[in-house]
PDB file of C-alpha atoms in Angstrom:
ATOM      1  CA  UNK A  92       0.000   0.000   0.000  1.00  0.00           C
ATOM      2  CA  UNK A  93       2.866   2.391   0.819  1.00  0.00           C
ATOM      3  CA  UNK A  94       4.489   1.664  -2.559  1.00  0.00           C
ATOM      4  CA  UNK A  95       1.240   2.407  -4.400  1.00  0.00           C
ATOM      5  CA  UNK A  96       0.837   5.622  -2.410  1.00  0.00           C
ATOM      6  CA  UNK A  97       4.336   6.759  -3.371  1.00  0.00           C
ATOM      7  CA  UNK A  98       3.705   5.983  -7.032  1.00  0.00           C
ATOM      8  CA  UNK A  99       0.478   7.986  -6.960  1.00  0.00           C
ATOM      9  CA  UNK A 100       2.292  10.912  -5.302  1.00  0.00           C
ATOM     10  CA  UNK A 101       5.021  10.840  -7.974  1.00  0.00           C
ATOM     11  CA  UNK A 102       2.375  10.785 -10.716  1.00  0.00           C
ATOM     12  CA  UNK A 103       0.633  13.797  -9.174  1.00  0.00           C
ATOM     13  CA  UNK A 104       3.918  15.708  -8.905  1.00  0.00           C
ATOM     14  CA  UNK A 105       4.757  14.866 -12.521  1.00  0.00           C
ATOM     15  CA  UNK A 106       1.349  16.127 -13.643  1.00  0.00           C
ATOM     16  CA  UNK A 107       1.853  19.348 -11.698  1.00  0.00           C
ATOM     17  CA  UNK A 108       5.211  19.892 -13.399  1.00  0.00           C
ATOM     18  CA  UNK A 109       3.731  19.285 -16.822  1.00  0.00           C
ATOM     19  CA  UNK A 110       0.747  21.571 -16.256  1.00  0.00           C
ATOM     20  CA  UNK A 111       2.772  24.750 -15.779  1.00  0.00           C
ATOM     21  CA  UNK A 112       0.918  28.033 -15.175  1.00  0.00           C
ATOM     22  CA  UNK A 113       0.829  28.997 -18.842  1.00  0.00           C
ATOM     23  CA  UNK A 114      -0.882  32.302 -18.164  1.00  0.00           C
ATOM     24  CA  UNK A 115       2.025  33.349 -15.955  1.00  0.00           C
ATOM     25  CA  UNK A 116       4.502  32.231 -18.641  1.00  0.00           C
ATOM     26  CA  UNK A 117       2.651  34.266 -21.246  1.00  0.00           C
ATOM     27  CA  UNK A 118       2.655  37.313 -18.982  1.00  0.00           C
ATOM     28  CA  UNK A 119       6.422  37.052 -18.412  1.00  0.00           C
ATOM     29  CA  UNK A 120       7.115  36.609 -22.130  1.00  0.00           C
ATOM     30  CA  UNK A 121       4.788  39.468 -22.975  1.00  0.00           C
ATOM     31  CA  UNK A 122       6.453  41.738 -20.407  1.00  0.00           C
ATOM     32  CA  UNK A 123       9.921  40.847 -21.721  1.00  0.00           C
ATOM     33  CA  UNK A 124       8.873  41.606 -25.292  1.00  0.00           C
ATOM     34  CA  UNK A 125       7.321  44.928 -24.210  1.00  0.00           C
ATOM     35  CA  UNK A 126      10.587  45.920 -22.544  1.00  0.00           C
ATOM     36  CA  UNK A 127      12.580  45.043 -25.673  1.00  0.00           C
ATOM     37  CA  UNK A 128      10.138  46.893 -27.931  1.00  0.00           C
ATOM     38  CA  UNK A 129      10.264  49.980 -25.711  1.00  0.00           C
ATOM     39  CA  UNK A 130      14.061  49.907 -25.800  1.00  0.00           C
ATOM     40  CA  UNK A 131      14.166  49.575 -29.594  1.00  0.00           C
ATOM     41  CA  UNK A 132      11.699  52.434 -30.006  1.00  0.00           C
ATOM     42  CA  UNK A 133      13.701  54.746 -27.756  1.00  0.00           C
ATOM     43  CA  UNK A 134      16.972  53.770 -29.423  1.00  0.00           C
ATOM     44  CA  UNK A 135      15.578  54.326 -32.909  1.00  0.00           C
ATOM     45  CA  UNK A 136      14.324  57.782 -31.915  1.00  0.00           C
ATOM     46  CA  UNK A 137      17.647  58.795 -30.380  1.00  0.00           C
ATOM     47  CA  UNK A 138      19.306  61.834 -31.904  1.00  0.00           C
ATOM     48  CA  UNK A 139      22.627  59.950 -31.787  1.00  0.00           C
ATOM     49  CA  UNK A 140      21.344  57.025 -33.851  1.00  0.00           C
ATOM     50  CA  UNK A 141      20.043  58.388 -37.111  1.00  0.00           C
ATOM     51  CA  UNK A 142      20.656  55.302 -39.210  1.00  0.00           C
ATOM     52  CA  UNK A 143      17.419  53.959 -40.696  1.00  0.00           C
ATOM     53  CA  UNK A 144      19.334  50.850 -41.778  1.00  0.00           C
ATOM     54  CA  UNK A 145      20.235  50.047 -38.178  1.00  0.00           C
ATOM     55  CA  UNK A 146      16.651  50.643 -37.073  1.00  0.00           C
ATOM     56  CA  UNK A 147      15.179  48.398 -39.778  1.00  0.00           C
ATOM     57  CA  UNK A 148      17.656  45.584 -39.016  1.00  0.00           C
ATOM     58  CA  UNK A 149      16.807  45.616 -35.322  1.00  0.00           C
ATOM     59  CA  UNK A 150      13.076  45.808 -36.101  1.00  0.00           C
ATOM     60  CA  UNK A 151      13.353  42.691 -38.263  1.00  0.00           C
ATOM     61  CA  UNK A 152      15.222  40.906 -35.470  1.00  0.00           C
ATOM     62  CA  UNK A 153      12.491  41.816 -32.974  1.00  0.00           C
ATOM     63  CA  UNK A 154       9.836  40.600 -35.404  1.00  0.00           C
ATOM     64  CA  UNK A 155      11.644  37.276 -35.732  1.00  0.00           C
ATOM     65  CA  UNK A 156      11.860  36.962 -31.956  1.00  0.00           C
ATOM     66  CA  UNK A 157       8.132  37.640 -31.613  1.00  0.00           C
ATOM     67  CA  UNK A 158       7.356  34.989 -34.222  1.00  0.00           C
ATOM     68  CA  UNK A 159       9.463  32.333 -32.541  1.00  0.00           C
ATOM     69  CA  UNK A 160       9.007  33.290 -28.857  1.00  0.00           C
ATOM     70  CA  UNK A 161       6.216  30.773 -28.325  1.00  0.00           C
ATOM     71  CA  UNK A 162       8.636  27.999 -29.377  1.00  0.00           C
ATOM     72  CA  UNK A 163      11.384  29.020 -26.959  1.00  0.00           C
ATOM     73  CA  UNK A 164      11.703  27.680 -23.399  1.00  0.00           C
ATOM     74  CA  UNK A 165      11.013  30.213 -20.688  1.00  0.00           C
ATOM     75  CA  UNK A 166      14.193  31.798 -19.354  1.00  0.00           C
ATOM     76  CA  UNK A 167      14.732  33.763 -16.206  1.00  0.00           C
ATOM     77  CA  UNK A 168      15.044  37.510 -16.882  1.00  0.00           C
ATOM     78  CA  UNK A 169      18.622  38.747 -16.911  1.00  0.00           C
ATOM     79  CA  UNK A 170      19.591  40.278 -13.598  1.00  0.00           C
ATOM     80  CA  UNK A 171      23.099  41.587 -14.043  1.00  0.00           C
ATOM     81  CA  UNK A 172      24.792  44.809 -15.073  1.00  0.00           C
ATOM     82  CA  UNK A 173      26.100  45.627 -18.533  1.00  0.00           C
ATOM     83  CA  UNK A 174      29.675  46.816 -19.062  1.00  0.00           C
ATOM     84  CA  UNK A 175      31.548  48.089 -22.105  1.00  0.00           C
ATOM     85  CA  UNK A 176      34.990  49.490 -22.859  1.00  0.00           C
ATOM     86  CA  UNK A 177      36.321  51.020 -26.075  1.00  0.00           C
ATOM     87  CA  UNK A 178      39.821  52.062 -27.134  1.00  0.00           C
ATOM     88  CA  UNK A 179      40.425  53.932 -30.399  1.00  0.00           C
ATOM     89  CA  UNK A 180      43.608  55.118 -32.053  1.00  0.00           C
ATOM     90  CA  UNK A 181      41.960  58.445 -32.824  1.00  0.00           C
ATOM     91  CA  UNK A 182      38.575  60.139 -32.494  1.00  0.00           C
ATOM     92  CA  UNK A 183      36.133  60.284 -29.602  1.00  0.00           C
ATOM     93  CA  UNK A 184      34.470  57.147 -28.235  1.00  0.00           C
ATOM     94  CA  UNK A 185      31.429  58.813 -26.662  1.00  0.00           C
ATOM     95  CA  UNK A 186      28.946  57.938 -29.418  1.00  0.00           C
ATOM     96  CA  UNK A 187      30.154  54.327 -29.663  1.00  0.00           C
ATOM     97  CA  UNK A 188      29.874  53.992 -25.881  1.00  0.00           C
ATOM     98  CA  UNK A 189      26.354  55.394 -26.038  1.00  0.00           C
ATOM     99  CA  UNK A 190      25.344  52.942 -28.758  1.00  0.00           C
ATOM    100  CA  UNK A 191      26.921  50.080 -26.826  1.00  0.00           C
ATOM    101  CA  UNK A 192      25.052  50.989 -23.641  1.00  0.00           C
ATOM    102  CA  UNK A 193      21.793  51.115 -25.596  1.00  0.00           C
ATOM    103  CA  UNK A 194      22.454  47.581 -26.789  1.00  0.00           C
ATOM    104  CA  UNK A 195      23.155  46.562 -23.176  1.00  0.00           C
ATOM    105  CA  UNK A 196      20.082  48.311 -21.751  1.00  0.00           C
ATOM    106  CA  UNK A 197      18.292  44.995 -21.190  1.00  0.00           C
ATOM    107  CA  UNK A 198      20.927  44.094 -18.593  1.00  0.00           C
ATOM    108  CA  UNK A 199      20.213  47.043 -16.309  1.00  0.00           C
ATOM    109  CA  UNK A 200      17.688  49.886 -16.184  1.00  0.00           C
ATOM    110  CA  UNK A 201      18.470  51.466 -12.799  1.00  0.00           C
ATOM    111  CA  UNK A 202      21.264  53.814 -13.853  1.00  0.00           C
ATOM    112  CA  UNK A 203      23.805  54.482 -16.584  1.00  0.00           C
ATOM    113  CA  UNK A 204      27.215  56.097 -16.714  1.00  0.00           C
ATOM    114  CA  UNK A 205      30.397  56.479 -18.695  1.00  0.00           C
ATOM    115  CA  UNK A 206      33.840  57.996 -18.364  1.00  0.00           C
ATOM    116  CA  UNK A 207      36.237  58.965 -21.143  1.00  0.00           C
ATOM    117  CA  UNK A 208      39.809  60.203 -21.166  1.00  0.00           C
ATOM    118  CA  UNK A 209      42.326  61.834 -23.489  1.00  0.00           C
ATOM    119  CA  UNK A 210      45.127  60.687 -21.115  1.00  0.00           C
ATOM    120  CA  UNK A 211      45.256  64.190 -19.630  1.00  0.00           C
ATOM    121  CA  UNK A 212      41.878  64.343 -17.884  1.00  0.00           C
ATOM    122  CA  UNK A 213      38.943  62.096 -17.005  1.00  0.00           C
ATOM    123  CA  UNK A 214      35.450  63.149 -18.082  1.00  0.00           C
ATOM    124  CA  UNK A 215      32.589  61.392 -16.333  1.00  0.00           C
ATOM    125  CA  UNK A 216      28.810  61.488 -16.345  1.00  0.00           C
ATOM    126  CA  UNK A 217      26.364  59.135 -14.635  1.00  0.00           C
ATOM    127  CA  UNK A 218      22.863  59.230 -13.207  1.00  0.00           C
ATOM    128  CA  UNK A 219      19.782  57.167 -12.460  1.00  0.00           C
ATOM    129  CA  UNK A 220      17.581  56.312 -15.422  1.00  0.00           C
ATOM    130  CA  UNK A 221      17.691  54.734 -18.859  1.00  0.00           C
ATOM    131  CA  UNK A 222      20.591  55.389 -21.205  1.00  0.00           C
ATOM    132  CA  UNK A 223      18.492  57.565 -23.523  1.00  0.00           C
ATOM    133  CA  UNK A 224      17.442  59.771 -20.596  1.00  0.00           C
ATOM    134  CA  UNK A 225      20.793  59.996 -18.816  1.00  0.00           C
ATOM    135  CA  UNK A 226      22.593  61.031 -22.023  1.00  0.00           C
ATOM    136  CA  UNK A 227      19.756  62.953 -23.668  1.00  0.00           C
ATOM    137  CA  UNK A 228      21.668  66.242 -23.615  1.00  0.00           C
ATOM    138  CA  UNK A 229      24.007  66.966 -26.499  1.00  0.00           C
ATOM    139  CA  UNK A 230      25.996  69.174 -24.136  1.00  0.00           C
ATOM    140  CA  UNK A 231      26.710  66.201 -21.883  1.00  0.00           C
ATOM    141  CA  UNK A 232      27.807  64.036 -24.794  1.00  0.00           C
ATOM    142  CA  UNK A 233      30.029  66.751 -26.248  1.00  0.00           C
ATOM    143  CA  UNK A 234      31.948  66.993 -22.960  1.00  0.00           C
ATOM    144  CA  UNK A 235      32.752  63.259 -22.950  1.00  0.00           C
ATOM    145  CA  UNK A 236      35.759  63.582 -25.238  1.00  0.00           C
ATOM    146  CA  UNK A 237      38.713  61.266 -25.647  1.00  0.00           C
ATOM    147  CA  UNK A 238      39.645  58.083 -27.534  1.00  0.00           C
ATOM    148  CA  UNK A 239      39.256  55.753 -24.535  1.00  0.00           C
ATOM    149  CA  UNK A 240      36.242  55.118 -22.337  1.00  0.00           C
ATOM    150  CA  UNK A 241      34.162  52.680 -20.310  1.00  0.00           C
ATOM    151  CA  UNK A 242      30.424  52.545 -19.702  1.00  0.00           C
ATOM    152  CA  UNK A 243      27.985  50.815 -17.380  1.00  0.00           C
ATOM    153  CA  UNK A 244      24.262  50.110 -16.998  1.00  0.00           C
ATOM    154  CA  UNK A 245      23.237  48.976 -13.536  1.00  0.00           C
ATOM    155  CA  UNK A 246      20.896  46.338 -12.247  1.00  0.00           C
ATOM    156  CA  UNK A 247      21.003  46.785  -8.448  1.00  0.00           C
ATOM    157  CA  UNK A 248      21.796  43.509  -6.687  1.00  0.00           C
ATOM    158  CA  UNK A 249      23.663  45.069  -3.757  1.00  0.00           C
ATOM    159  CA  UNK A 250      23.590  48.472  -2.135  1.00  0.00           C
ATOM    160  CA  UNK A 251      20.751  50.900  -2.806  1.00  0.00           C
ATOM    161  CA  UNK A 252      19.090  52.651  -5.739  1.00  0.00           C
ATOM    162  CA  UNK A 253      20.842  55.943  -5.005  1.00  0.00           C
ATOM    163  CA  UNK A 254      22.337  57.851  -7.930  1.00  0.00           C
ATOM    164  CA  UNK A 255      25.593  57.828  -5.943  1.00  0.00           C
ATOM    165  CA  UNK A 256      25.841  54.114  -6.660  1.00  0.00           C
ATOM    166  CA  UNK A 257      25.715  54.595 -10.411  1.00  0.00           C
ATOM    167  CA  UNK A 258      28.966  53.482 -12.012  1.00  0.00           C
ATOM    168  CA  UNK A 259      31.800  54.014 -12.913  1.00  0.00           C
ATOM    169  CA  UNK A 260      33.405  54.400  -9.465  1.00  0.00           C
ATOM    170  CA  UNK A 261      36.603  56.402  -8.958  1.00  0.00           C
ATOM    171  CA  UNK A 262      39.524  56.545  -6.515  1.00  0.00           C
ATOM    172  CA  UNK A 263      42.178  59.225  -6.838  1.00  0.00           C
ATOM    173  CA  UNK A 264      44.964  57.286  -5.133  1.00  0.00           C
ATOM    174  CA  UNK A 265      46.955  55.609  -6.469  1.00  0.00           C
ATOM    175  CA  UNK A 266      47.187  56.953  -9.999  1.00  0.00           C
ATOM    176  CA  UNK A 267      43.482  57.654 -10.451  1.00  0.00           C
ATOM    177  CA  UNK A 268      41.445  54.531 -11.194  1.00  0.00           C
ATOM    178  CA  UNK A 269      37.938  54.088 -12.596  1.00  0.00           C
ATOM    179  CA  UNK A 270      36.105  50.780 -12.273  1.00  0.00           C
ATOM    180  CA  UNK A 271      32.975  49.233 -13.739  1.00  0.00           C
ATOM    181  CA  UNK A 272      31.852  45.938 -12.279  1.00  0.00           C
ATOM    182  CA  UNK A 273      29.278  43.228 -12.874  1.00  0.00           C
ATOM    183  CA  UNK A 274      28.740  40.643 -10.161  1.00  0.00           C
ATOM    184  CA  UNK A 275      28.464  40.237  -6.404  1.00  0.00           C
ATOM    185  CA  UNK A 276      31.131  39.886  -3.739  1.00  0.00           C
ATOM    186  CA  UNK A 277      30.385  37.170  -1.212  1.00  0.00           C
ATOM    187  CA  UNK A 278      32.457  38.680   1.619  1.00  0.00           C
ATOM    188  CA  UNK A 279      31.641  42.366   1.182  1.00  0.00           C
ATOM    189  CA  UNK A 280      31.222  43.186   4.863  1.00  0.00           C
ATOM    190  CA  UNK A 281      34.526  41.554   5.828  1.00  0.00           C
ATOM    191  CA  UNK A 282      36.336  43.515   3.121  1.00  0.00           C
ATOM    192  CA  UNK A 283      34.581  46.740   4.101  1.00  0.00           C
ATOM    193  CA  UNK A 284      35.626  46.260   7.724  1.00  0.00           C
ATOM    194  CA  UNK A 285      39.210  45.649   6.644  1.00  0.00           C
ATOM    195  CA  UNK A 286      39.276  48.835   4.555  1.00  0.00           C
ATOM    196  CA  UNK A 287      38.014  50.880   7.510  1.00  0.00           C
ATOM    197  CA  UNK A 288      40.584  49.454   9.904  1.00  0.00           C
ATOM    198  CA  UNK A 289      44.319  49.623  10.450  1.00  0.00           C
ATOM    199  CA  UNK A 290      44.645  46.483   8.318  1.00  0.00           C
ATOM    200  CA  UNK A 291      44.279  48.683   5.252  1.00  0.00           C
ATOM    201  CA  UNK A 292      47.337  50.412   3.804  1.00  0.00           C
ATOM    202  CA  UNK A 293      45.356  53.629   4.142  1.00  0.00           C
ATOM    203  CA  UNK A 294      42.245  53.885   6.270  1.00  0.00           C
ATOM    204  CA  UNK A 295      39.768  54.179   3.412  1.00  0.00           C
ATOM    205  CA  UNK A 296      36.322  55.736   3.888  1.00  0.00           C
ATOM    206  CA  UNK A 297      33.655  54.596   1.425  1.00  0.00           C
ATOM    207  CA  UNK A 298      30.842  56.761   0.089  1.00  0.00           C
ATOM    208  CA  UNK A 299      28.232  54.105  -0.720  1.00  0.00           C
ATOM    209  CA  UNK A 300      26.938  50.658   0.225  1.00  0.00           C
ATOM    210  CA  UNK A 301      27.956  49.224  -3.154  1.00  0.00           C
ATOM    211  CA  UNK A 302      30.171  46.151  -3.217  1.00  0.00           C
ATOM    212  CA  UNK A 303      31.702  47.514  -6.433  1.00  0.00           C
ATOM    213  CA  UNK A 304      33.159  50.451  -4.517  1.00  0.00           C
ATOM    214  CA  UNK A 305      34.578  47.970  -2.013  1.00  0.00           C
ATOM    215  CA  UNK A 306      36.191  46.019  -4.870  1.00  0.00           C
ATOM    216  CA  UNK A 307      37.740  49.169  -6.325  1.00  0.00           C
ATOM    217  CA  UNK A 308      39.245  50.186  -2.981  1.00  0.00           C
ATOM    218  CA  UNK A 309      40.581  46.676  -2.340  1.00  0.00           C
ATOM    219  CA  UNK A 310      42.274  46.858  -5.740  1.00  0.00           C
ATOM    220  CA  UNK A 311      43.708  50.319  -4.997  1.00  0.00           C
ATOM    221  CA  UNK A 312      44.867  49.197  -1.559  1.00  0.00           C
ATOM    222  CA  UNK A 313      46.710  46.220  -3.047  1.00  0.00           C
ATOM    223  CA  UNK A 314      48.449  48.476  -5.591  1.00  0.00           C
ATOM    224  CA  UNK A 315      49.721  50.604  -2.699  1.00  0.00           C
ATOM    225  CA  UNK A 316      50.958  47.472  -0.928  1.00  0.00           C
ATOM    226  CA  UNK A 317      52.689  46.184  -4.076  1.00  0.00           C
ATOM    227  CA  UNK A 318      54.380  49.556  -4.596  1.00  0.00           C
ATOM    228  CA  UNK A 319      55.543  49.597  -0.976  1.00  0.00           C
ATOM    229  CA  UNK A 320      57.004  46.093  -1.327  1.00  0.00           C
ATOM    230  CA  UNK A 321      58.820  47.166  -4.499  1.00  0.00           C
ATOM    231  CA  UNK A 322      60.282  50.263  -2.807  1.00  0.00           C
ATOM    232  CA  UNK A 323      61.476  48.244   0.179  1.00  0.00           C
ATOM    233  CA  UNK A 324      63.037  45.562  -2.005  1.00  0.00           C
ATOM    234  CA  UNK A 325      64.710  48.155  -4.237  1.00  0.00           C
ATOM    235  CA  UNK A 326      66.162  50.005  -1.238  1.00  0.00           C
ATOM    236  CA  UNK A 327      67.666  46.804   0.108  1.00  0.00           C
ATOM    237  CA  UNK A 328      69.224  45.964  -3.246  1.00  0.00           C
TER     238      UNK A 328
END
């Protein structure tokens, strides 16, 4: 009798797995497609992307996705930031960074930011919002000059939704370092405590609750330590 009861229970569980809540699946798929369509519309209307060829290509791709979406297995929505870096021999990278962040918009909608450099000065802009809204001003884009740059769109998995936690993050010492980061640290609080204690090369004070800022300061702290070891070794030699 116990064996029969177990078999019946397994059959019921199998039936429950087969009869998935299709209405919920449809709602998720529909919501995902709406987000993609909204992104494509905003990107196509952008003053920085005037190419009708680009717009028509992406529109065809979206149409193909819509046609085949019912045949695809349901996937969890992407919950991770988008990062991009561009280096050019000559010419500004601001427009390419902007286009790249638009293409990465599905990976994060909380905030967007970029920093460029001409090797003499950093130029940074970041804020909460979608890429098209954060960089809607031509004046902002014109200031982001230089042949090298990095950009970031944020999906908040740690910290808060404050505009202060928009990336890139910056530390002035050593050298002046910008960081963009995708992922989560598993020992953030331990590292934060170390940075705020005498265990750190410098007692570093953080501005945000972001684990990315912790990572940047750990990196900067280790560079200081490596430089100190080099100086000590060189003086002995």
